[in-house]
């Protein structure tokens, strides 16, 4: 069965600290896709990144970076030099190749960045 | 502007009064979906649609109906709303497509702004 676990319910950091949000997934498919979404206090869901199971290359986008490790079924998200605007709920999600349109979310991690 | 539009943004209704939340996308996406978000439970998929007239249940379909008569529209229908359907609802669309072998390349969902529904 497919499952996404975000064990950290809430994280609080001080501005400029680095922070890593953990995501562990379970799937029996060899082809799957992993995503991160951001939900700021305004409530909308913003797409951040998509990663294919056959591409383990890590990705960096500005202060954001993602570490995909198939060996540990993890897809962790790191924010470097956090800012107050990074305060949001972050969701990790999984889509299996065999289940078209079915996207499973983790419970979310609420990140609070204090000035 | 490419977007998913859902209406209304806020709705307060009474138990048992049928309601429809509309969803429309202008990106010609094949896949559409409805999610509900509840504190402590995250986002759960209600229904999804792979194309016109093709729909399937997600994880929490009870009490909801959907239809996909046109590619761009995917309304969510609550025939007899109950207080446990008070939630934040999101519509989403995705340009998934054929991938290697029989798999599907998933591009992830683009979400609407949400509908906050309160059933009293």
Short mmCIF file of C-alpha atoms in Angstrom, two decimals, chain B residues 8-97:
data_model
loop_
_atom_site.label_atom_id
_atom_site.label_comp_id
_atom_site.label_asym_id
_atom_site.label_seq_id
_atom_site.Cartn_x
_atom_site.Cartn_y
_atom_site.Cartn_z
CA UNK B 8 -17.66 29.47 -3.75
CA UNK B 9 -14.68 30.30 -1.50
CA UNK B 10 -16.81 30.18 1.62
CA UNK B 11 -20.11 28.44 2.23
CA UNK B 12 -22.23 27.94 5.30
CA UNK B 13 -25.17 25.60 4.88
CA UNK B 14 -27.58 23.52 6.91
CA UNK B 15 -27.68 19.78 7.30
CA UNK B 16 -29.44 18.04 4.44
CA UNK B 17 -29.54 20.91 1.97
CA UNK B 18 -27.98 19.79 -1.29
CA UNK B 19 -25.07 21.84 -2.53
CA UNK B 20 -22.59 21.91 -5.39
CA UNK B 21 -19.06 23.26 -5.36
CA UNK B 22 -17.94 24.08 -8.87
CA UNK B 23 -14.46 23.55 -10.27
CA UNK B 24 -13.12 24.62 -13.64
CA UNK B 25 -9.65 24.50 -15.19
CA UNK B 26 -8.40 26.27 -18.31
CA UNK B 27 -5.28 24.19 -18.93
CA UNK B 28 -6.85 21.33 -20.91
CA UNK B 29 -5.74 18.90 -18.22
CA UNK B 30 -6.89 15.30 -18.38
CA UNK B 31 -6.88 14.62 -14.66
CA UNK B 32 -8.96 16.36 -12.03
CA UNK B 33 -9.47 15.63 -8.37
CA UNK B 34 -11.14 16.74 -5.17
CA UNK B 35 -9.47 16.75 -1.77
CA UNK B 36 -10.59 17.66 1.67
CA UNK B 37 -8.26 19.01 4.34
CA UNK B 38 -8.94 18.52 8.02
CA UNK B 39 -6.75 19.35 11.04
CA UNK B 40 -4.56 16.43 11.98
CA UNK B 41 -5.65 14.40 8.96
CA UNK B 42 -3.90 16.26 6.18
CA UNK B 43 -5.26 16.16 2.64
CA UNK B 44 -7.42 13.22 1.67
CA UNK B 45 -8.60 12.45 -1.82
CA UNK B 46 -12.36 12.27 -2.31
CA UNK B 47 -12.73 11.52 -6.02
CA UNK B 48 -10.63 11.83 -9.10
CA UNK B 49 -11.25 11.79 -12.82
CA UNK B 50 -8.94 10.59 -15.57
CA UNK B 51 -10.98 12.07 -18.41
CA UNK B 52 -14.51 12.97 -19.46
CA UNK B 53 -17.02 10.48 -18.05
CA UNK B 54 -14.23 8.58 -16.22
CA UNK B 55 -14.21 8.98 -12.45
CA UNK B 56 -13.03 6.90 -9.52
CA UNK B 57 -13.24 6.95 -5.76
CA UNK B 58 -10.44 8.28 -3.65
CA UNK B 59 -9.95 7.51 0.02
CA UNK B 60 -13.01 9.26 1.45
CA UNK B 61 -15.82 9.22 -1.17
CA UNK B 62 -18.77 8.60 1.17
CA UNK B 63 -21.35 11.37 1.05
CA UNK B 64 -20.01 12.92 -2.15
CA UNK B 65 -20.78 12.71 -5.84
CA UNK B 66 -18.89 14.03 -8.85
CA UNK B 67 -19.43 14.27 -12.56
CA UNK B 68 -17.14 14.97 -15.52
CA UNK B 69 -19.35 15.84 -18.47
CA UNK B 70 -16.84 18.30 -19.89
CA UNK B 71 -13.06 18.21 -19.71
CA UNK B 72 -12.75 21.57 -17.99
CA UNK B 73 -15.40 21.10 -15.25
CA UNK B 74 -15.49 18.75 -12.27
CA UNK B 75 -18.19 19.72 -9.76
CA UNK B 76 -18.42 18.23 -6.29
CA UNK B 77 -21.94 17.46 -5.12
CA UNK B 78 -23.07 16.93 -1.56
CA UNK B 79 -26.57 15.50 -1.81
CA UNK B 80 -27.30 15.65 1.91
CA UNK B 81 -24.51 17.46 3.74
CA UNK B 82 -23.78 16.59 7.35
CA UNK B 83 -21.66 18.40 9.97
CA UNK B 84 -18.80 15.90 9.53
CA UNK B 85 -18.38 17.26 6.02
CA UNK B 86 -17.35 20.61 7.42
CA UNK B 87 -13.91 21.00 5.92
CA UNK B 88 -11.62 22.86 3.55
CA UNK B 89 -12.04 21.50 0.04
CA UNK B 90 -9.58 21.73 -2.82
CA UNK B 91 -10.08 21.00 -6.48
CA UNK B 92 -7.03 20.18 -8.57
CA UNK B 93 -6.04 19.32 -12.11
CA UNK B 94 -3.01 17.61 -13.58
CA UNK B 95 -1.39 17.02 -16.94
CA UNK B 96 -0.46 13.40 -16.31
CA UNK B 97 0.38 11.49 -19.43
#
